[in-house]
Amino acid sequence: MSALSLIHASDTQVARLAAFVDDLRALIVYSASEDELLSYGRALLAELVRHDDWLPDAYAASSAQRYQQYPLHIDSAGRFSVVSFVWGPGQATPIHDHRVWGLVGVLRGAELAESFAFDSEGALRSTGPAQRLGAGSVDAVSPRIGDIHRVANAYDDRVSISIHVYGADIGRVERATYDRSGAPSRFVSGYAGLPALIA
Ligand code: FE
């Protein structure tokens, strides 16, 4: 049974996402460099999050316990994944890295993203004030351009949602969270318990 029939989403509702996944797959195959991939990928994701009319409610549901990561599409060859992040009021990630390229597009509400980097003494430092990303904006991370950040819902009284794309099946990637001193802890994010929206 497909995820669509499980969650009663209509084909038209996810048509935007399906087109995005097709475009992204082609982009990943044909990009000559990470710069090119991130540049065109930003434009594709900006177009996807420009409209907030396609994400089924099941993949937009918040939890009082923690922020949710619902799989929207996992490439069968593991080359990329698309995930909806749903932030309850005031929820935030720990400081963490990704180990692969990633794009974050805000679909609903707003997020605060603070970037970190290790200084020459090996201490983890904030690289500047948290950046506010409103609906429609897109941010990028990668080990090459800056891979460590902490993300929070900008609102303490409502849900925010962003659509994330990564250059791997991110739920399975071994990566790290960091405490304020920069000490790493092993981190594998997994996914919330729904089948991928598009198989
Ligand atoms: Fe992140």
XYZ file of N, CA and C and ligand atoms in Angstrom:
598
model
N 0.857 -1.200 0.000
C 0.000 0.000 0.000
C 0.888 1.243 0.000
N 0.527 2.218 -0.808
C 1.368 3.417 -0.846
C 1.051 4.321 0.342
N 1.999 5.176 0.660
C 1.778 6.129 1.746
C 0.582 7.019 1.436
N 0.384 7.309 0.150
C -0.725 8.196 -0.224
C -2.058 7.629 0.224
N -2.268 6.314 -0.012
C -3.552 5.764 0.383
C -3.655 5.664 1.900
N -2.516 5.482 2.569
C -2.549 5.414 4.027
C -2.990 6.723 4.656
N -2.549 7.829 4.084
C -2.805 9.098 4.771
C -3.848 9.942 4.040
N -4.455 9.376 3.002
C -5.551 10.027 2.296
C -5.172 11.378 1.703
N -3.932 11.502 1.279
C -3.546 12.722 0.560
C -3.934 12.545 -0.903
N -4.306 13.619 -1.546
C -4.678 13.518 -2.951
C -3.436 13.651 -3.818
N -3.542 13.152 -5.050
C -2.420 13.274 -5.978
C -2.085 14.738 -6.233
N -3.118 15.561 -6.353
C -2.859 16.981 -6.615
C -2.161 17.636 -5.429
N -2.497 17.158 -4.221
C -1.903 17.749 -3.020
C -0.388 17.556 -3.015
N 0.075 16.411 -3.475
C 1.512 16.175 -3.436
C 2.182 16.356 -4.794
N 1.441 16.886 -5.770
C 2.028 17.076 -7.108
C 3.233 17.999 -7.048
N 3.152 19.035 -6.233
C 4.299 19.964 -6.120
C 5.528 19.216 -5.609
N 5.323 18.380 -4.595
C 6.441 17.632 -4.032
C 6.988 16.630 -5.053
N 6.091 15.965 -5.770
C 6.534 14.974 -6.759
C 7.377 15.645 -7.843
N 6.960 16.818 -8.290
C 7.721 17.537 -9.316
C 9.074 17.961 -8.761
N 9.074 18.404 -7.518
C 10.329 18.808 -6.864
C 11.299 17.632 -6.802
N 10.813 16.475 -6.393
C 11.672 15.291 -6.270
C 12.246 14.909 -7.633
N 11.423 14.968 -8.676
C 11.913 14.660 -10.035
C 13.009 15.633 -10.457
N 12.776 16.926 -10.227
C 13.767 17.948 -10.609
C 15.066 17.770 -9.821
N 14.905 17.468 -8.539
C 16.071 17.307 -7.665
C 16.913 16.104 -8.097
N 16.245 15.015 -8.433
C 16.963 13.806 -8.861
C 17.807 14.125 -10.097
N 17.217 14.837 -11.038
C 17.949 15.207 -12.254
C 19.108 16.139 -11.912
N 18.844 17.089 -11.027
C 19.886 18.047 -10.643
C 21.080 17.326 -10.020
N 20.801 16.367 -9.157
C 21.878 15.650 -8.469
C 22.697 14.818 -9.457
N 22.009 14.262 -10.437
C 22.720 13.456 -11.437
C 23.610 14.343 -12.311
N 23.105 15.530 -12.677
C 23.801 16.322 -13.694
C 24.666 17.451 -13.151
N 24.590 17.748 -11.833
C 25.407 18.849 -11.304
C 26.887 18.515 -11.394
N 27.671 19.506 -11.797
C 29.110 19.299 -11.939
C 29.840 19.549 -10.619
N 29.191 20.275 -9.691
C 29.859 20.624 -8.436
C 28.810 20.837 -7.349
N 29.279 20.856 -6.094
C 28.351 21.141 -4.994
C 27.801 22.558 -5.108
N 28.638 23.501 -5.532
C 28.171 24.883 -5.716
C 26.987 24.945 -6.665
N 27.131 24.258 -7.777
C 26.069 24.267 -8.784
C 24.810 23.597 -8.222
N 25.011 22.478 -7.545
C 23.880 21.746 -6.964
C 23.142 22.621 -5.950
N 23.880 23.278 -5.058
C 23.244 24.098 -4.020
C 22.576 25.322 -4.629
N 23.190 25.877 -5.641
C 22.623 27.063 -6.270
C 21.276 26.757 -6.947
N 21.248 25.726 -7.770
C 19.984 25.350 -8.430
C 19.017 24.725 -7.436
N 19.559 23.957 -6.470
C 18.711 23.341 -5.457
C 17.984 24.383 -4.620
N 18.667 25.470 -4.301
C 18.031 26.587 -3.583
C 16.814 27.109 -4.343
N 16.990 27.281 -5.646
C 15.898 27.815 -6.468
C 14.716 26.839 -6.499
N 15.016 25.545 -6.625
C 13.942 24.539 -6.650
C 13.194 24.520 -5.321
N 13.961 24.563 -4.215
C 13.325 24.492 -2.892
C 12.541 25.779 -2.601
N 13.072 26.910 -3.050
C 12.345 28.180 -2.863
C 10.984 28.116 -3.560
N 10.961 27.517 -4.737
C 9.697 27.387 -5.475
C 8.740 26.453 -4.737
N 9.297 25.367 -4.156
C 8.441 24.413 -3.423
C 7.801 25.065 -2.200
N 8.571 25.833 -1.442
C 8.040 26.389 -0.177
C 7.331 27.734 -0.383
N 7.271 28.184 -1.624
C 6.539 29.413 -1.921
C 5.034 29.201 -1.734
N 4.613 27.939 -1.856
C 3.192 27.609 -1.696
C 3.040 26.686 -0.494
N 2.161 27.042 0.423
C 1.913 26.183 1.579
C 0.528 25.548 1.434
N 0.398 24.689 0.418
C -0.910 24.085 0.163
C -0.802 22.587 -0.152
N 0.367 21.999 0.101
C 0.546 20.632 -0.399
C 0.950 19.610 0.669
N 1.418 20.057 1.821
C 1.909 19.106 2.829
C 0.718 18.500 3.586
N 0.519 17.177 3.491
C -0.619 16.561 4.192
C -0.512 16.777 5.708
N -1.669 16.863 6.346
C -1.685 17.165 7.789
C -0.863 16.166 8.610
N -0.862 14.886 8.178
C -0.133 13.868 8.955
C 1.359 14.174 9.011
N 1.864 14.838 7.960
C 3.295 15.162 7.874
C 3.591 16.579 8.379
N 2.552 17.191 8.957
C 2.672 18.549 9.495
C 2.291 18.571 10.974
N 2.174 17.360 11.566
C 1.688 17.264 12.948
C 2.841 17.457 13.932
N 2.641 18.341 14.884
C 3.677 18.560 15.900
C 3.464 17.608 17.067
N 4.503 17.457 17.873
C 4.439 16.642 19.084
C 4.906 17.510 20.244
N 4.252 17.355 21.384
C 4.669 18.131 22.559
C 6.029 17.666 23.068
N 6.424 16.420 22.713
C 7.672 15.856 23.233
C 8.906 16.482 22.586
N 8.894 16.553 21.243
C 10.085 17.031 20.534
C 9.716 17.370 19.098
N 10.647 18.041 18.407
C 10.395 18.345 16.998
C 10.345 17.053 16.200
N 9.550 17.040 15.131
C 9.325 15.831 14.345
C 10.018 15.915 12.990
N 10.511 14.762 12.509
C 11.156 14.675 11.193
C 10.458 13.594 10.386
N 9.557 14.020 9.491
C 8.786 13.051 8.707
C 9.444 12.835 7.347
N 9.615 11.572 6.927
C 10.218 11.320 5.614
C 9.218 11.622 4.498
N 9.607 12.497 3.586
C 8.751 12.794 2.433
C 9.187 11.979 1.225
N 10.511 11.845 1.055
C 11.030 10.974 0.003
C 12.461 10.577 0.356
N 12.746 9.271 0.248
C 14.115 8.780 0.419
C 14.514 8.174 -0.918
N 15.508 8.745 -1.561
C 15.974 8.218 -2.835
C 16.377 6.749 -2.671
N 15.941 5.911 -3.616
C 16.180 4.470 -3.467
C 17.670 4.147 -3.483
N 18.485 5.009 -4.111
C 19.935 4.789 -4.136
C 20.633 5.535 -2.998
N 19.851 6.171 -2.127
C 20.432 6.857 -0.974
C 21.167 8.147 -1.317
N 20.910 8.704 -2.521
C 21.637 9.908 -2.932
C 21.088 11.171 -2.276
N 19.809 11.145 -1.899
C 19.213 12.327 -1.248
C 17.966 11.917 -0.476
N 17.530 12.818 0.388
C 16.289 12.602 1.124
C 15.607 13.954 1.329
N 14.284 13.905 1.445
C 13.483 15.113 1.665
C 12.636 14.862 2.915
N 12.686 15.804 3.850
C 12.109 15.592 5.172
C 11.319 16.836 5.580
N 10.139 16.649 6.212
C 9.465 17.816 6.811
C 9.822 17.865 8.297
N 10.335 19.013 8.715
C 10.638 19.258 10.129
C 9.491 20.064 10.712
N 8.895 19.547 11.765
C 7.763 20.232 12.390
C 8.151 20.616 13.809
N 8.172 21.916 14.025
C 8.593 22.448 15.319
C 7.369 22.851 16.119
N 7.204 22.252 17.293
C 6.203 22.756 18.210
C 6.672 24.086 18.779
N 5.771 24.809 19.476
C 6.147 26.099 20.060
C 7.430 25.991 20.878
N 8.394 26.835 20.582
C 9.619 26.916 21.382
C 10.599 25.766 21.213
N 10.316 24.782 20.362
C 11.222 23.632 20.243
C 12.478 23.986 19.449
N 13.577 23.283 19.756
C 14.874 23.564 19.136
C 15.687 22.291 19.025
N 16.629 22.261 18.086
C 17.568 21.143 17.991
C 18.714 21.396 18.967
N 19.455 20.340 19.294
C 20.768 20.584 19.893
C 21.692 21.147 18.806
N 22.870 21.632 19.186
C 23.895 21.960 18.187
C 24.272 20.645 17.498
N 24.292 20.642 16.158
C 24.551 19.382 15.447
C 25.204 19.641 14.095
N 25.770 18.576 13.512
C 26.300 18.670 12.146
C 25.514 17.741 11.233
N 25.911 17.684 9.947
C 25.168 16.917 8.944
C 26.047 15.930 8.176
N 27.302 16.337 7.905
C 28.285 15.497 7.199
C 28.006 15.379 5.706
N 26.907 15.948 5.242
C 26.559 15.990 3.814
C 25.954 17.365 3.531
N 25.770 17.706 2.266
C 25.121 18.986 1.962
C 23.651 18.935 2.373
N 23.113 20.097 2.703
C 21.708 20.173 3.083
C 21.109 21.519 2.709
N 19.814 21.516 2.415
C 19.074 22.746 2.139
C 17.846 22.770 3.040
N 17.538 23.939 3.578
C 16.412 24.109 4.492
C 15.521 25.216 3.942
N 14.269 24.901 3.642
C 13.325 25.903 3.152
C 12.159 26.011 4.120
N 11.853 27.222 4.554
C 10.785 27.398 5.545
C 9.432 27.472 4.837
N 8.554 26.546 5.228
C 7.226 26.452 4.604
C 6.184 27.248 5.379
N 6.304 27.235 6.706
C 5.249 27.828 7.557
C 5.915 28.379 8.811
N 5.544 29.556 9.230
C 6.129 30.123 10.447
C 7.522 30.672 10.175
N 8.422 30.493 11.127
C 9.786 31.014 10.981
C 10.717 30.240 11.902
N 12.008 30.230 11.524
C 13.031 29.547 12.318
C 14.159 30.504 12.657
N 14.877 30.167 13.720
C 16.115 30.860 14.058
C 17.250 29.871 13.876
N 18.245 30.227 13.072
C 19.387 29.341 12.810
C 20.663 30.035 13.263
N 21.386 29.387 14.178
C 22.658 29.918 14.664
C 23.770 28.987 14.210
N 24.791 29.535 13.556
C 25.896 28.724 13.026
C 27.066 28.703 13.997
N 27.791 27.582 13.971
C 28.950 27.399 14.838
C 30.121 26.875 14.017
N 31.339 27.124 14.510
C 32.543 26.552 13.891
C 33.586 26.383 14.983
N 34.501 25.452 14.754
C 35.602 25.262 15.704
C 36.680 26.298 15.433
N 37.170 26.941 16.494
C 38.257 27.912 16.316
C 39.602 27.182 16.324
N 40.686 27.944 16.195
C 42.004 27.325 16.047
C 42.428 26.554 17.297
N 41.788 26.884 18.448
C 42.104 26.138 19.676
C 41.194 24.924 19.876
N 40.306 24.695 18.913
C 39.425 23.529 19.012
C 38.166 23.781 19.828
N 37.880 25.065 20.110
C 36.657 25.385 20.843
C 35.532 25.699 19.847
N 34.323 25.308 20.207
C 33.184 25.553 19.329
C 32.649 26.954 19.598
N 32.598 27.784 18.548
C 32.177 29.183 18.697
C 30.999 29.489 17.774
N 30.079 30.281 18.272
C 29.026 30.819 17.416
C 29.691 31.746 16.395
N 29.271 31.664 15.140
C 29.897 32.507 14.116
C 29.133 33.810 13.897
N 28.111 34.058 14.716
C 27.363 35.305 14.581
C 25.995 35.147 15.206
N 25.213 36.206 15.197
C 23.877 36.117 15.789
C 22.988 35.164 15.000
N 21.995 34.594 15.666
C 21.053 33.699 14.997
C 20.364 34.446 13.862
N 20.226 33.746 12.752
C 19.595 34.318 11.570
C 18.126 33.903 11.569
N 17.240 34.855 11.331
C 15.817 34.526 11.278
C 15.433 34.187 9.842
N 14.836 33.005 9.678
C 14.400 32.558 8.349
C 12.882 32.519 8.341
N 12.279 33.416 7.581
C 10.826 33.457 7.483
C 10.330 32.516 6.404
N 9.007 32.360 6.324
C 8.415 31.482 5.317
C 8.904 31.896 3.937
N 9.333 30.929 3.154
C 9.819 31.186 1.802
C 11.328 31.262 1.720
N 12.028 31.445 2.858
C 13.491 31.554 2.753
C 14.162 30.190 2.772
N 15.349 30.146 2.181
C 16.104 28.904 2.055
C 17.522 29.124 2.573
N 18.028 28.166 3.346
C 19.379 28.206 3.893
C 20.113 26.933 3.453
N 21.441 26.969 3.466
C 22.229 25.803 3.055
C 23.291 25.494 4.088
N 23.634 24.208 4.203
C 24.752 23.759 5.048
C 25.555 22.730 4.252
N 26.820 22.584 4.616
C 27.625 21.455 4.125
C 28.963 21.517 4.837
N 29.673 20.406 4.871
C 30.987 20.433 5.508
C 31.898 21.486 4.878
N 31.653 21.857 3.625
C 32.513 22.811 2.928
C 32.156 24.264 3.267
N 30.853 24.560 3.399
C 30.438 25.960 3.604
C 30.056 26.271 5.053
N 30.081 25.259 5.922
C 29.642 25.473 7.308
C 28.561 24.461 7.631
N 28.869 23.555 8.579
C 28.017 22.369 8.739
C 27.410 22.247 10.118
N 27.766 23.154 11.031
C 27.317 22.998 12.419
C 26.364 24.133 12.758
N 25.185 23.758 13.229
C 24.236 24.804 13.620
C 23.252 24.303 14.668
N 22.487 25.244 15.139
C 21.387 24.957 16.059
C 20.185 25.691 15.491
N 19.052 24.992 15.393
C 17.865 25.579 14.776
C 16.718 25.540 15.771
N 15.938 26.604 15.807
C 14.822 26.682 16.749
C 13.600 27.278 16.062
N 12.433 26.905 16.548
C 11.218 27.601 16.139
C 11.346 29.044 16.617
N 11.100 30.004 15.738
C 11.177 31.411 16.139
C 9.997 31.812 17.024
N 8.985 30.961 17.077
C 7.762 31.285 17.827
C 7.623 30.397 19.057
N 7.143 30.971 20.143
C 6.866 30.147 21.320
C 5.371 29.898 21.501
N 4.585 30.285 20.482
C 3.139 30.079 20.610
C 2.520 29.447 19.368
N 3.352 28.980 18.446
C 2.769 28.276 17.302
C 3.793 27.405 16.583
N 3.244 26.536 15.731
C 4.072 25.566 15.005
C 4.767 26.238 13.826
N 6.010 25.850 13.558
C 6.690 26.222 12.321
C 7.107 24.938 11.603
N 7.176 25.004 10.287
C 7.514 23.820 9.488
C 8.522 24.201 8.415
N 9.585 23.385 8.281
C 10.515 23.596 7.178
C 10.731 22.280 6.437
N 11.077 22.417 5.158
C 11.338 21.268 4.298
C 12.849 21.186 4.104
N 13.422 20.023 4.446
C 14.877 19.841 4.399
C 15.229 18.842 3.308
N 16.311 19.115 2.619
C 16.843 18.198 1.610
C 18.297 17.938 1.969
N 18.720 16.681 1.897
C 20.099 16.324 2.239
C 20.690 15.410 1.166
N 22.006 15.443 1.061
C 22.682 14.618 0.068
C 22.965 13.205 0.522
N 22.016 12.616 1.255
C 22.114 11.220 1.727
C 20.763 10.876 2.351
N 20.589 9.629 2.749
C 19.418 9.231 3.546
C 19.707 9.690 4.971
N 19.346 10.939 5.274
C 19.865 11.609 6.470
C 19.486 10.892 7.759
N 18.368 10.203 7.758
C 17.937 9.508 8.969
C 18.900 8.416 9.405
N 19.772 7.988 8.475
C 20.718 6.900 8.762
C 22.156 7.383 8.888
N 22.401 8.669 8.661
C 23.785 9.161 8.667
C 24.299 9.267 10.106
N 25.476 8.710 10.338
C 26.131 8.861 11.642
C 26.761 10.232 11.707
N 26.280 11.068 12.628
C 26.826 12.414 12.754
C 26.917 12.761 14.221
N 26.952 14.037 14.550
C 27.196 14.384 15.950
C 26.323 15.547 16.413
N 25.982 15.497 17.688
C 25.515 16.690 18.379
C 26.686 17.157 19.236
N 26.642 18.425 19.649
C 27.741 18.999 20.428
C 27.176 19.729 21.629
N 27.887 19.637 22.737
C 27.515 20.508 23.854
C 28.254 21.836 23.686
N 28.007 22.760 24.584
C 28.561 24.116 24.424
C 30.085 24.136 24.422
N 30.715 23.102 25.041
C 32.178 23.066 25.053
C 32.726 22.520 23.744
N 31.833 21.947 22.894
C 32.279 21.360 21.631
C 32.465 19.860 21.706
N 32.148 19.261 22.844
C 32.282 17.803 22.967
C 31.185 17.122 22.152
N 31.583 16.208 21.225
C 30.596 15.555 20.370
C 29.928 14.354 21.026
N 28.692 14.083 20.622
C 28.010 12.832 20.964
C 27.498 12.224 19.665
N 27.608 10.914 19.524
C 27.125 10.238 18.325
C 25.620 10.484 18.172
N 25.196 10.720 16.924
C 23.815 11.115 16.656
C 23.362 10.510 15.330
N 22.286 9.734 15.387
C 21.616 9.259 14.170
C 20.158 9.666 14.338
N 19.658 10.525 13.444
C 18.371 11.167 13.738
C 17.180 10.251 13.575
N 17.233 9.305 12.604
C 16.040 8.511 12.324
C 14.941 9.380 11.750
N 13.728 8.818 11.685
C 12.560 9.549 11.184
C 11.373 9.289 12.099
N 10.402 10.188 12.052
C 9.154 9.937 12.757
C 8.421 8.781 12.067
N 7.521 8.140 12.782
C 6.921 6.893 12.320
C 5.843 6.991 11.272
N 6.196 7.480 10.098
C 5.280 7.439 8.953
C 6.080 6.919 7.768
N 5.419 6.255 6.812
C 6.129 5.880 5.590
C 6.456 7.126 4.780
N 7.485 7.044 3.939
C 7.801 8.188 3.078
C 6.564 8.539 2.248
N 6.286 9.826 2.148
C 5.076 10.284 1.446
C 5.107 9.870 -0.023
N 6.272 10.001 -0.655
C 6.445 9.541 -2.034
C 7.474 8.407 -2.005
N 7.046 7.237 -2.438
C 7.942 6.063 -2.367
C 9.115 6.238 -3.304
Fe 20.518 20.843 10.762
